[in-house]
PDB file of C-alpha atoms in Angstrom:
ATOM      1  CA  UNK A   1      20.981  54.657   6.308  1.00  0.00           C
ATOM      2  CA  UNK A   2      21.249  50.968   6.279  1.00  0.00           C
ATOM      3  CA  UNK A   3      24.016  49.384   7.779  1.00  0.00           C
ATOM      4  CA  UNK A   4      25.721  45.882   8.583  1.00  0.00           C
ATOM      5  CA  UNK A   5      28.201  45.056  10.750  1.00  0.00           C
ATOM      6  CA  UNK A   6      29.737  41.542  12.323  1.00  0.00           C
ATOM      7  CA  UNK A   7      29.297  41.138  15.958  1.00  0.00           C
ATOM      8  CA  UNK A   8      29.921  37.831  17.362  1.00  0.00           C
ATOM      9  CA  UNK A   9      30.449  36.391  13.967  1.00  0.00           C
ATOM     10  CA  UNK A  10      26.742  37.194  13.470  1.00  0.00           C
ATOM     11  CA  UNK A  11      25.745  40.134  10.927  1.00  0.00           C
ATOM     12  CA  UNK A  12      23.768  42.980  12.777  1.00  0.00           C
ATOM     13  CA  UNK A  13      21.824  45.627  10.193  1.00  0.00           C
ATOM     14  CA  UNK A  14      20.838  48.659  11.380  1.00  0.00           C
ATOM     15  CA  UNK A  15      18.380  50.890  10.096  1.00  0.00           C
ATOM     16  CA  UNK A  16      15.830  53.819  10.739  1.00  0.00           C
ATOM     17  CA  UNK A  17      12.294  52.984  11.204  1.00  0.00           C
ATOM     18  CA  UNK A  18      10.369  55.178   8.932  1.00  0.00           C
ATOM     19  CA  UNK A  19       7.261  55.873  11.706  1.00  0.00           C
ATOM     20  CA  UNK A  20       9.079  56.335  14.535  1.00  0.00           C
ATOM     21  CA  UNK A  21      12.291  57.772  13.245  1.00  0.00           C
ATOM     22  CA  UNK A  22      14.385  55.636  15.332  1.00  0.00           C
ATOM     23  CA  UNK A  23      17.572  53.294  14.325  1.00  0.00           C
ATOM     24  CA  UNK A  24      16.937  49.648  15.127  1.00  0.00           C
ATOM     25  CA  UNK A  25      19.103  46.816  15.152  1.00  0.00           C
ATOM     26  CA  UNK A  26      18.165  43.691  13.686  1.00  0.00           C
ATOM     27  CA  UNK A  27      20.110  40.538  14.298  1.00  0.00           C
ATOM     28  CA  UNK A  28      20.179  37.690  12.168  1.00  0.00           C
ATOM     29  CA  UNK A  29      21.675  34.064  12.175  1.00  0.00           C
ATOM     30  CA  UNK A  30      22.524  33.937   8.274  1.00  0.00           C
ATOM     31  CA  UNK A  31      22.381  30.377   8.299  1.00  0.00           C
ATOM     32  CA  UNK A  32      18.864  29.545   9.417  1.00  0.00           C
ATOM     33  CA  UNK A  33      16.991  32.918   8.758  1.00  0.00           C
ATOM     34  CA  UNK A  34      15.288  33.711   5.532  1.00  0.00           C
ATOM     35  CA  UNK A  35      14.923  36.949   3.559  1.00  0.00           C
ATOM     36  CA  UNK A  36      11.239  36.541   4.338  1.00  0.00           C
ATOM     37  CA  UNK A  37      12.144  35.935   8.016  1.00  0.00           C
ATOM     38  CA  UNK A  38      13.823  39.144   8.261  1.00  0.00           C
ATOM     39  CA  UNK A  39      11.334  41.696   6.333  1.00  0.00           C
ATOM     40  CA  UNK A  40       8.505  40.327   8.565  1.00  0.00           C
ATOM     41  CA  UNK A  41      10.632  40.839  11.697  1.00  0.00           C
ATOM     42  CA  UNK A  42      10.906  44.164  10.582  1.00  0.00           C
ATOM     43  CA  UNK A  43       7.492  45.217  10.079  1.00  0.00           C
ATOM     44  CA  UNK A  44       6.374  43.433  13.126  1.00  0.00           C
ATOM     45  CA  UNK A  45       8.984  45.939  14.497  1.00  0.00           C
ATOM     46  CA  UNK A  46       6.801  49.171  12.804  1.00  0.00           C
ATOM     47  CA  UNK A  47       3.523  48.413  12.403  1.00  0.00           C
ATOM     48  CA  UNK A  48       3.697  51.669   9.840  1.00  0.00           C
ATOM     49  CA  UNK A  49       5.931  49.515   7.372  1.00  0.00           C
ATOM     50  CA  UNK A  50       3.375  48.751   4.499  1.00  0.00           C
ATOM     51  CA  UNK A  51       5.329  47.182   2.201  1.00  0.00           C
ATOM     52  CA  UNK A  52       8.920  45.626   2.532  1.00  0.00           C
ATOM     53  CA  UNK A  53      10.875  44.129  -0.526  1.00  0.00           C
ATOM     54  CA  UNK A  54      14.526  42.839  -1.539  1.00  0.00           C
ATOM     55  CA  UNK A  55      15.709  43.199  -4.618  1.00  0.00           C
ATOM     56  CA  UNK A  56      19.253  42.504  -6.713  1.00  0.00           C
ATOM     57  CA  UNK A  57      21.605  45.255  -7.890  1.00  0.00           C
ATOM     58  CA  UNK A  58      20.041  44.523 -11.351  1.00  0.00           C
ATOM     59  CA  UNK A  59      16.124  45.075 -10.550  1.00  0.00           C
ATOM     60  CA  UNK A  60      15.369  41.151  -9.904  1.00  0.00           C
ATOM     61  CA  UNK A  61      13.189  40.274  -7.038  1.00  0.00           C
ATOM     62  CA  UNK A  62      14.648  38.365  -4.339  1.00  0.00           C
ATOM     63  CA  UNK A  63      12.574  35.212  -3.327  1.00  0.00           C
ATOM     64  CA  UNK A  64      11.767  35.095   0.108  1.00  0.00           C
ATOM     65  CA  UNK A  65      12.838  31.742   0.861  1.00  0.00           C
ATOM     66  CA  UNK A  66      16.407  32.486   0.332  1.00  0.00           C
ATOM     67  CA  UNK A  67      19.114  32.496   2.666  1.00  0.00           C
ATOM     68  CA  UNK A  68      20.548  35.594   4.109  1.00  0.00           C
ATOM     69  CA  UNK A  69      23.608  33.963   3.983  1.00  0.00           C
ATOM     70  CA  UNK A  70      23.487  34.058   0.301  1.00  0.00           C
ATOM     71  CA  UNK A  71      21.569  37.640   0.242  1.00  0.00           C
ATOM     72  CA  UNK A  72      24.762  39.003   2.360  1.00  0.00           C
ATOM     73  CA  UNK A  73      27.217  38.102  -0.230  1.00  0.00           C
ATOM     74  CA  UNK A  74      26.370  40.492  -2.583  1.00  0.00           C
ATOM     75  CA  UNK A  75      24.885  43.997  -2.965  1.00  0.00           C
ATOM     76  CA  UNK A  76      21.145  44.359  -2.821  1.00  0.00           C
ATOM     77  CA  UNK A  77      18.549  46.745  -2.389  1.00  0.00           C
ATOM     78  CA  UNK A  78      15.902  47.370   0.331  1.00  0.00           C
ATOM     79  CA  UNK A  79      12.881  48.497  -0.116  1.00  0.00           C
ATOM     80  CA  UNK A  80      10.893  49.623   2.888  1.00  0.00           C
ATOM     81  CA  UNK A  81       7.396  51.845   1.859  1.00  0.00           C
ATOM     82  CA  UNK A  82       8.732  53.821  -1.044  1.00  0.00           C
ATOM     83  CA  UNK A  83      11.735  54.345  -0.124  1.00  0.00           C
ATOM     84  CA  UNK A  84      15.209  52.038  -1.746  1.00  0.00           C
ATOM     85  CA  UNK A  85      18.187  51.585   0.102  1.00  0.00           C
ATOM     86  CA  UNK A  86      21.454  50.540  -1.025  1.00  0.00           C
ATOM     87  CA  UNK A  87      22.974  48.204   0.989  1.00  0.00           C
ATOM     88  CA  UNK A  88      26.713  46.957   0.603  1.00  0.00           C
ATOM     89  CA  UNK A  89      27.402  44.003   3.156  1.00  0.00           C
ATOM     90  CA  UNK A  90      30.950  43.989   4.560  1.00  0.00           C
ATOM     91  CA  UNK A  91      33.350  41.317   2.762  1.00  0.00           C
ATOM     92  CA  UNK A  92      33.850  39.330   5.554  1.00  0.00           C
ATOM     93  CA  UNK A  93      37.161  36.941   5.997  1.00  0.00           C
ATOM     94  CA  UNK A  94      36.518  33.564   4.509  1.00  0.00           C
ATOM     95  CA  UNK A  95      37.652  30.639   7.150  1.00  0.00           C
ATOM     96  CA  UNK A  96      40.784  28.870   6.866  1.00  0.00           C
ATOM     97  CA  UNK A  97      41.195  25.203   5.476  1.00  0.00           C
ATOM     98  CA  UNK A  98      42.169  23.771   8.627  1.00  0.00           C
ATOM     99  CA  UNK A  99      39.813  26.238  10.672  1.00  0.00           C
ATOM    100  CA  UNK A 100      36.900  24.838   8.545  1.00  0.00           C
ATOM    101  CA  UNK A 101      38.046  21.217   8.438  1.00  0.00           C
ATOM    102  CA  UNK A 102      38.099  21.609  12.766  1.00  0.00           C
ATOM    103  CA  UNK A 103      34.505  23.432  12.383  1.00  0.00           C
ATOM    104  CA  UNK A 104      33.535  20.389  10.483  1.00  0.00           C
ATOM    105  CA  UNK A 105      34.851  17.666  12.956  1.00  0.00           C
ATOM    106  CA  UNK A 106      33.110  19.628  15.758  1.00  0.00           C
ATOM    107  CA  UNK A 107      29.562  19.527  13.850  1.00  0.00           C
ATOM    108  CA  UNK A 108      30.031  15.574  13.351  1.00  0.00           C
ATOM    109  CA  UNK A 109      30.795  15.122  16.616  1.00  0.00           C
ATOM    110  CA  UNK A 110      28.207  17.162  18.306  1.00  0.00           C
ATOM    111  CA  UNK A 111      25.385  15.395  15.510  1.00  0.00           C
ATOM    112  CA  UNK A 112      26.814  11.624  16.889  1.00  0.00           C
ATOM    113  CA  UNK A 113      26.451  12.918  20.488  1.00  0.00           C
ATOM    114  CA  UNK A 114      22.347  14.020  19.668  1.00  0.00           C
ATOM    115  CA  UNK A 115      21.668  10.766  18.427  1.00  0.00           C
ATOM    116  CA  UNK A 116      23.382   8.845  21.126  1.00  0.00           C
ATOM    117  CA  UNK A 117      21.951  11.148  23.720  1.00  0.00           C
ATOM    118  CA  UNK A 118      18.443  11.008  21.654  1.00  0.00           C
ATOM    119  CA  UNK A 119      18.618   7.682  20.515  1.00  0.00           C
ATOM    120  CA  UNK A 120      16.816   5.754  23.640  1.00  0.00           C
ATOM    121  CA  UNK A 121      13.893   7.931  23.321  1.00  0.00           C
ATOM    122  CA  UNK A 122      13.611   7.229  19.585  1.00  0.00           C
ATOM    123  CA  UNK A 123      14.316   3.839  20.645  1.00  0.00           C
ATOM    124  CA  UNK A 124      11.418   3.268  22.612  1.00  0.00           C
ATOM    125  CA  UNK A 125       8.897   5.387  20.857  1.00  0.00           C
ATOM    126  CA  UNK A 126       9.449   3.319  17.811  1.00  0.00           C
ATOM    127  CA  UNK A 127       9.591   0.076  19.550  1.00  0.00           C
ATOM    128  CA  UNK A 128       5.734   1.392  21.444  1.00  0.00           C
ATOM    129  CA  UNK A 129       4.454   2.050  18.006  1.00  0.00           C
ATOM    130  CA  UNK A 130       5.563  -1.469  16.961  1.00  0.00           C
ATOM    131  CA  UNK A 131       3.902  -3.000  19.423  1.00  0.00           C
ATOM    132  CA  UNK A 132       0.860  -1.385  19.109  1.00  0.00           C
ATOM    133  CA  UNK A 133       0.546  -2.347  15.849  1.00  0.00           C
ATOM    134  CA  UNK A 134       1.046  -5.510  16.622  1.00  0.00           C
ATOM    135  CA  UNK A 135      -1.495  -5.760  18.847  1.00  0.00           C
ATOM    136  CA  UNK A 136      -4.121  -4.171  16.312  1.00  0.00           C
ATOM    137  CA  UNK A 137      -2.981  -6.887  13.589  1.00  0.00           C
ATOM    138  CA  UNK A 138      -2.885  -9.609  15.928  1.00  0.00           C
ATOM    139  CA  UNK A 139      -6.266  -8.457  16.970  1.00  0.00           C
ATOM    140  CA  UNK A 140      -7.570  -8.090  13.324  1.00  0.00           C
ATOM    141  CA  UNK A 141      -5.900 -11.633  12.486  1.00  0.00           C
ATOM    142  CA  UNK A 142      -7.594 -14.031  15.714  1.00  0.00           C
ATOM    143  CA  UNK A 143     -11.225 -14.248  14.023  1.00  0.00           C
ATOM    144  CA  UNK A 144      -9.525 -15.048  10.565  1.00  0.00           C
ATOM    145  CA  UNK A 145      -7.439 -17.442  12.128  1.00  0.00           C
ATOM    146  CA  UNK A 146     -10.348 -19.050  13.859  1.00  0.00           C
ATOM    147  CA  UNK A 147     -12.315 -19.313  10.555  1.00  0.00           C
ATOM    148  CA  UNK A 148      -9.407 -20.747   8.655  1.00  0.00           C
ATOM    149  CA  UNK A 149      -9.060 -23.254  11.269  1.00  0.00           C
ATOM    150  CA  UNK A 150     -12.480 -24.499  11.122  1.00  0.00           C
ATOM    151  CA  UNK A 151     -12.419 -23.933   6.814  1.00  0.00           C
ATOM    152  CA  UNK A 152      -9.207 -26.410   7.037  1.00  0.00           C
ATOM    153  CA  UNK A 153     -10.382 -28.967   9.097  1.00  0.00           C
ATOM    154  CA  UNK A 154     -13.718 -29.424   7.024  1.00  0.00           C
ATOM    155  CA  UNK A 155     -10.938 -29.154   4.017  1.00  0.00           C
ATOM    156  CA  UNK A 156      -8.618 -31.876   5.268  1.00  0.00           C
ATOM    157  CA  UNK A 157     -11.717 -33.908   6.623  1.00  0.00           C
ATOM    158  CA  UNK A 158     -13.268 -33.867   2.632  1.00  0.00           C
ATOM    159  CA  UNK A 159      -9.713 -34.629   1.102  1.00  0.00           C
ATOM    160  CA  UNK A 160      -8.834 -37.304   3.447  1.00  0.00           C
ATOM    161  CA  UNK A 161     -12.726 -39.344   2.256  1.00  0.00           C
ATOM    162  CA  UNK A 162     -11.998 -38.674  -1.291  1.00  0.00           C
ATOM    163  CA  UNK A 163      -8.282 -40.450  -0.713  1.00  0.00           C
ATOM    164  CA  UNK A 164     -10.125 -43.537   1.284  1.00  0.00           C
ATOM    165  CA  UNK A 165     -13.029 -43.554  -1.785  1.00  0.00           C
ATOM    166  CA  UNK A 166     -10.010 -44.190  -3.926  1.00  0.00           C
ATOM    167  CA  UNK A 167      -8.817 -46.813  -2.226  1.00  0.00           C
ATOM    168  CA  UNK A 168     -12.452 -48.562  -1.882  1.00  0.00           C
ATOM    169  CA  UNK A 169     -13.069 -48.205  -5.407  1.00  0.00           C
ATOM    170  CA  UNK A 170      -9.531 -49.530  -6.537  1.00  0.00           C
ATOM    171  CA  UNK A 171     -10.170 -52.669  -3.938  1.00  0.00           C
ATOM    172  CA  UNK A 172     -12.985 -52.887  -5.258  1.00  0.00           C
ATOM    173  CA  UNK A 173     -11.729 -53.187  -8.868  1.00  0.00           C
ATOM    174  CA  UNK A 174      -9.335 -55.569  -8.145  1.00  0.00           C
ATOM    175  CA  UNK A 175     -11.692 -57.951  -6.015  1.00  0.00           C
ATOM    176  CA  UNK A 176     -14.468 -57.755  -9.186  1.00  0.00           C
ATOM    177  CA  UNK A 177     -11.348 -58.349 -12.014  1.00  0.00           C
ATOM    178  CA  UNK A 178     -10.291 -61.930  -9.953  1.00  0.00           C
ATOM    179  CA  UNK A 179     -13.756 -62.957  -9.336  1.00  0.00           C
ATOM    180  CA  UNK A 180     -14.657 -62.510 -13.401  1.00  0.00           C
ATOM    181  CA  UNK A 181     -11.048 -63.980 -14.084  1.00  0.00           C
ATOM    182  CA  UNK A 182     -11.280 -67.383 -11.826  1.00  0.00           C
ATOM    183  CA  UNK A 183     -15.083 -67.614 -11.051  1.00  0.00           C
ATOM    184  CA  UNK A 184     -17.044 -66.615 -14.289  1.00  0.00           C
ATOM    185  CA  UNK A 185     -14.602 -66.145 -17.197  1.00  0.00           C
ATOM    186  CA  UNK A 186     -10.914 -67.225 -17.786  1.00  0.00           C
ATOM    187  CA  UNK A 187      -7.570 -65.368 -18.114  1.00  0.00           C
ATOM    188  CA  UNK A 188      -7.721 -65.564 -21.758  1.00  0.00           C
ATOM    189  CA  UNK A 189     -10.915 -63.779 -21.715  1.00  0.00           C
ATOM    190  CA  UNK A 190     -10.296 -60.774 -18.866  1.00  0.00           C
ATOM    191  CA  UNK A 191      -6.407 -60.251 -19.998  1.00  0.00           C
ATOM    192  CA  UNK A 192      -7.970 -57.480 -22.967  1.00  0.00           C
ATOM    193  CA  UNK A 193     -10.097 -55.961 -20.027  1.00  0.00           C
ATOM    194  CA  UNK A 194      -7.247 -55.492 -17.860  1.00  0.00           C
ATOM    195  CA  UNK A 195      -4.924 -54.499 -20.723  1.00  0.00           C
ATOM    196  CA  UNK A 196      -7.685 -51.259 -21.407  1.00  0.00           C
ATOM    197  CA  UNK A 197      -8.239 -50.972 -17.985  1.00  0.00           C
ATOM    198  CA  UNK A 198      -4.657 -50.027 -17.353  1.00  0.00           C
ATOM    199  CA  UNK A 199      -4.388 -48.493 -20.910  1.00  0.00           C
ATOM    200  CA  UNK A 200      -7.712 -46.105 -19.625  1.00  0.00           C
ATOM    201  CA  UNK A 201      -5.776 -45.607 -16.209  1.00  0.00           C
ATOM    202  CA  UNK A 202      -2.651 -44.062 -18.329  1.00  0.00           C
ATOM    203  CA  UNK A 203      -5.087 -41.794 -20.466  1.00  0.00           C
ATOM    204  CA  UNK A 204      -5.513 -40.661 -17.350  1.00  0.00           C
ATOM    205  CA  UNK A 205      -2.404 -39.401 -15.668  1.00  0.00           C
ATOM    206  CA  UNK A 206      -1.752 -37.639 -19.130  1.00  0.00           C
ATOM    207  CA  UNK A 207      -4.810 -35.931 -19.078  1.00  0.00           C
ATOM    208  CA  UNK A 208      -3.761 -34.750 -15.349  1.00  0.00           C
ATOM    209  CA  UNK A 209      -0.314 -33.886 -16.490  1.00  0.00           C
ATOM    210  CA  UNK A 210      -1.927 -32.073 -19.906  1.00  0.00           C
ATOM    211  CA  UNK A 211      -4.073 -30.207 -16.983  1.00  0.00           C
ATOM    212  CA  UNK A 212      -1.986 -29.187 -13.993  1.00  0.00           C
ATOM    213  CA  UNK A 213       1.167 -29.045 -15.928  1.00  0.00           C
ATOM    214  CA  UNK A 214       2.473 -31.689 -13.343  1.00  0.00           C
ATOM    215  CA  UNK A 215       2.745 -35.691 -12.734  1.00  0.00           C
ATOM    216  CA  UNK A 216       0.380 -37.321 -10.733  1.00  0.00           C
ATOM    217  CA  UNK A 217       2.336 -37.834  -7.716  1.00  0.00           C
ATOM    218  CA  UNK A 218       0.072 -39.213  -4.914  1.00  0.00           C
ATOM    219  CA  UNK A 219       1.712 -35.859  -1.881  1.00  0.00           C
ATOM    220  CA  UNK A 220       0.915 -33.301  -4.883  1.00  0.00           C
ATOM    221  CA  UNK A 221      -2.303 -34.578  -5.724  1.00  0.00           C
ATOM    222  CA  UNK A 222      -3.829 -34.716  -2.271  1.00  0.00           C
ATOM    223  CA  UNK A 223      -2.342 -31.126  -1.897  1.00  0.00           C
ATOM    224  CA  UNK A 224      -3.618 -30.149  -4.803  1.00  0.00           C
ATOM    225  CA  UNK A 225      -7.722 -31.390  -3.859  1.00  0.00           C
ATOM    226  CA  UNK A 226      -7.361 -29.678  -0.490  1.00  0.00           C
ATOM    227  CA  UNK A 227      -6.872 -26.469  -1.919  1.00  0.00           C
ATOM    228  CA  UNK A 228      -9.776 -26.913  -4.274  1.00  0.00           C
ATOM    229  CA  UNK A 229     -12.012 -27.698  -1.050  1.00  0.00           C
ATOM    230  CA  UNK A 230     -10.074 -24.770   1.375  1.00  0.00           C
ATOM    231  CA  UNK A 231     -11.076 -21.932  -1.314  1.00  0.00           C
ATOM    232  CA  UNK A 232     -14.556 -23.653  -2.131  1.00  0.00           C
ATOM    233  CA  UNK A 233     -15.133 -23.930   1.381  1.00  0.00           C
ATOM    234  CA  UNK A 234     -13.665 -20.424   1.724  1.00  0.00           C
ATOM    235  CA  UNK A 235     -16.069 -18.977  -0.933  1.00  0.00           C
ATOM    236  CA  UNK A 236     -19.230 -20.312   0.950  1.00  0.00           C
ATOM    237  CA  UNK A 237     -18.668 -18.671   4.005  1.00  0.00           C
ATOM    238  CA  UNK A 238     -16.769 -15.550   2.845  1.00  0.00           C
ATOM    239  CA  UNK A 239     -13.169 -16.096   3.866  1.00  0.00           C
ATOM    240  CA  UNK A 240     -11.273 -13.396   2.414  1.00  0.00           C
ATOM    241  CA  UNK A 241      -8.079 -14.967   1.990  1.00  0.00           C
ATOM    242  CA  UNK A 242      -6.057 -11.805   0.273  1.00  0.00           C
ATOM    243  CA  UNK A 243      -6.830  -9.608   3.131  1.00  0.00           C
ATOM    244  CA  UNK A 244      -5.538 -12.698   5.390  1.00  0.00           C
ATOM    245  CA  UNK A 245      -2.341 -12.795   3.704  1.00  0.00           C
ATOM    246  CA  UNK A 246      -1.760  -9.097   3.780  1.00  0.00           C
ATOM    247  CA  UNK A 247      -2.471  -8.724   7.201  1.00  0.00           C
ATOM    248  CA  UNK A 248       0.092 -12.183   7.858  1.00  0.00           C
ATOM    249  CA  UNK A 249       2.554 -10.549   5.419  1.00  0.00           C
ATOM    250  CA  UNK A 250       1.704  -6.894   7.652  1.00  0.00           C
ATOM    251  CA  UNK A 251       2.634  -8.721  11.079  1.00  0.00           C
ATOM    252  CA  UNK A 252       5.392 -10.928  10.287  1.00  0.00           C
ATOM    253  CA  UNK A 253       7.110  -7.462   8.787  1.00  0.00           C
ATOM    254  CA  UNK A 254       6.287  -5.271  11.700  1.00  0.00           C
ATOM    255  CA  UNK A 255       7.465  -8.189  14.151  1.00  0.00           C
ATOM    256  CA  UNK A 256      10.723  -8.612  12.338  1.00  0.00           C
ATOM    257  CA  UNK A 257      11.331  -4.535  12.618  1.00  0.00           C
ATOM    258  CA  UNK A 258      10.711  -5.054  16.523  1.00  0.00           C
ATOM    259  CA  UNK A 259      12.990  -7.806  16.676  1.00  0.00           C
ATOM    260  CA  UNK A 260      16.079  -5.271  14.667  1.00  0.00           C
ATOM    261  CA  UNK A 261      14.856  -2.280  16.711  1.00  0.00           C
ATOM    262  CA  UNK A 262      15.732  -4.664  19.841  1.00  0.00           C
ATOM    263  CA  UNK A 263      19.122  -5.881  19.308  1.00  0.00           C
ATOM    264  CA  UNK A 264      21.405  -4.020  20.453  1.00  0.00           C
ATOM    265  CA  UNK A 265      23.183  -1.114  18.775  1.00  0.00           C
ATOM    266  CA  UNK A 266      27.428  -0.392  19.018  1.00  0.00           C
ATOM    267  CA  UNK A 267      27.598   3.418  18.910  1.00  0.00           C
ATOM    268  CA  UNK A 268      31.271   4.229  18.127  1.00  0.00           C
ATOM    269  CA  UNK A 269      31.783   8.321  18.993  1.00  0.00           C
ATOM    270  CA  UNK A 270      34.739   9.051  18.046  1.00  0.00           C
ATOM    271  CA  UNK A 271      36.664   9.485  21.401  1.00  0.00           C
ATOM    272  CA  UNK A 272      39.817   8.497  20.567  1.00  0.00           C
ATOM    273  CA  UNK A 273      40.345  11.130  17.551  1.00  0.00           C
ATOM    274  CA  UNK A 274      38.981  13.959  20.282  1.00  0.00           C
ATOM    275  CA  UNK A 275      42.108  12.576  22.547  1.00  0.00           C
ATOM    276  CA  UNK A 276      44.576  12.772  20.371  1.00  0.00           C
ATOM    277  CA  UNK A 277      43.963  16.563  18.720  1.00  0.00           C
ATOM    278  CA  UNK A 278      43.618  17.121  22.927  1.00  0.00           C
TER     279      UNK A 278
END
């Protein structure tokens, strides 16, 4: 009582209805419909049908996620109510190699011409969400920007009085050394103060090297006191600098995915292949 034949290249089963007595014709597309697909099409069909099952020629269940391409290979049995049906699918003629191969070329040519046709749209949806999120970073960023701004100039401001204390206190130095060498005492007398005063000065460096790990090298030191004031400074007043760097490390990504998505894209469809099997 259940039957399937090819029409169109597309299986049709038939089969009787068990309220209404009557044969109906279901068609399916093997490749995209499901077994589950199918048995609810069926009782949507007869709202009588209570219960509706597939099952192997040995007893197993079939799932209803599974292809009726793969259900239509084999024998199987349906099971509509109470009642089991035997069904034996036609064998149907397997494609040719070169019939296939041509079915294949035909599918990769229609996929390149849905993204080229497609492909704009995508295009500009993509580069819309881009920009949006620019905007929202850019907009997140400005008020951290402004407080770094005014964090680094206070920082800069604090390093550059600590370099010019330096250099008063080493003038200094110097200008008290000659007066106690030629005004109050002799060079016989200051040469062991100077010789500490240098020895002291190397103790020093070392203990900056032993320290930072690095010389004393006037560029890396000044560097290395502004940093000490920008996070002090940003401390006090609550400058989160992680979330400043993800949201720079956020924009500078989503800008350099808007500046791909904008240069421009060679699509090469095959056109020359299509003219010569023409």
């Amino acid at each position: 009582e259940v039957t399937i034949n090819y029409r169109h290249g597309l299986p049709v089963i038939t089969l009787t209805l068990p309220t209404r007595s009557e044969r109906c014709q279901f068609t399916v597309k093997p490749v995209v419909t499901t077994v589950g697909a199918f048995l609810q099409d069926v009782q949507r069909e007869d709202k009588g049908i209570e219960r509706t099952e597939v099952f192997t020629t040995d007893g197993s269940k079939v799932s209803d996620a599974t292809l009726m391409e793969v259900l239509l290979m084999n024998d199987f049995k349906l099971v509509i109510n109470s009642t089991v049906y035997s069904v034996s699918p036609p064998v149907k003629d397997k494609l040719s190699s070169e019939h296939a191969t041509e079915m294949e070329d035909i599918k990769s040519l229609v996929h390149r011409l849905f993204v080229a046709l497609h492909l704009e749209d995508h295009q500009v949806r993509k580069e819309r969400e881009l920009l949006q999120k620019v905007d929202h970073l850019k907009e997140e960023l400005l008020p951290l920007e402004q407080m770094k701004a005014r964090i680094m100039d206070s920082a800069d401001a604090k390093t550059s009085r600590l370099l010019w204390v330096g250099l008063a206190l080493m003038s200094t130095q110097g200008g008290a050394l000659a007066w106690l060498t030629w005004w109050v005492y002799s060079w016989d007398i200051m040469e062991p103060v100077t010789y500490f005063i240098t020895y002291g000065s190397a103790m020093a460096f070392y203990a900056y090297f032993v320290l930072t790990k690095h010389d004393y090298i006037y560029p890396h030191a000044k560097d290395r006191q502004f940093l000490h004031y920008f996070y002090q400074k940003s401390k006090k007043q609550h400058f989160n600098v992680e979330r400043y760097n993800k949201l720079k490390d956020d924009l500078a990504e989503a800008e350099e995915s808007l500046r791909r998505l904008r240069q421009p894209l060679h699509l090469r469809l095959p056109i020359q292949e299509i003219s010569d099997k023409d």
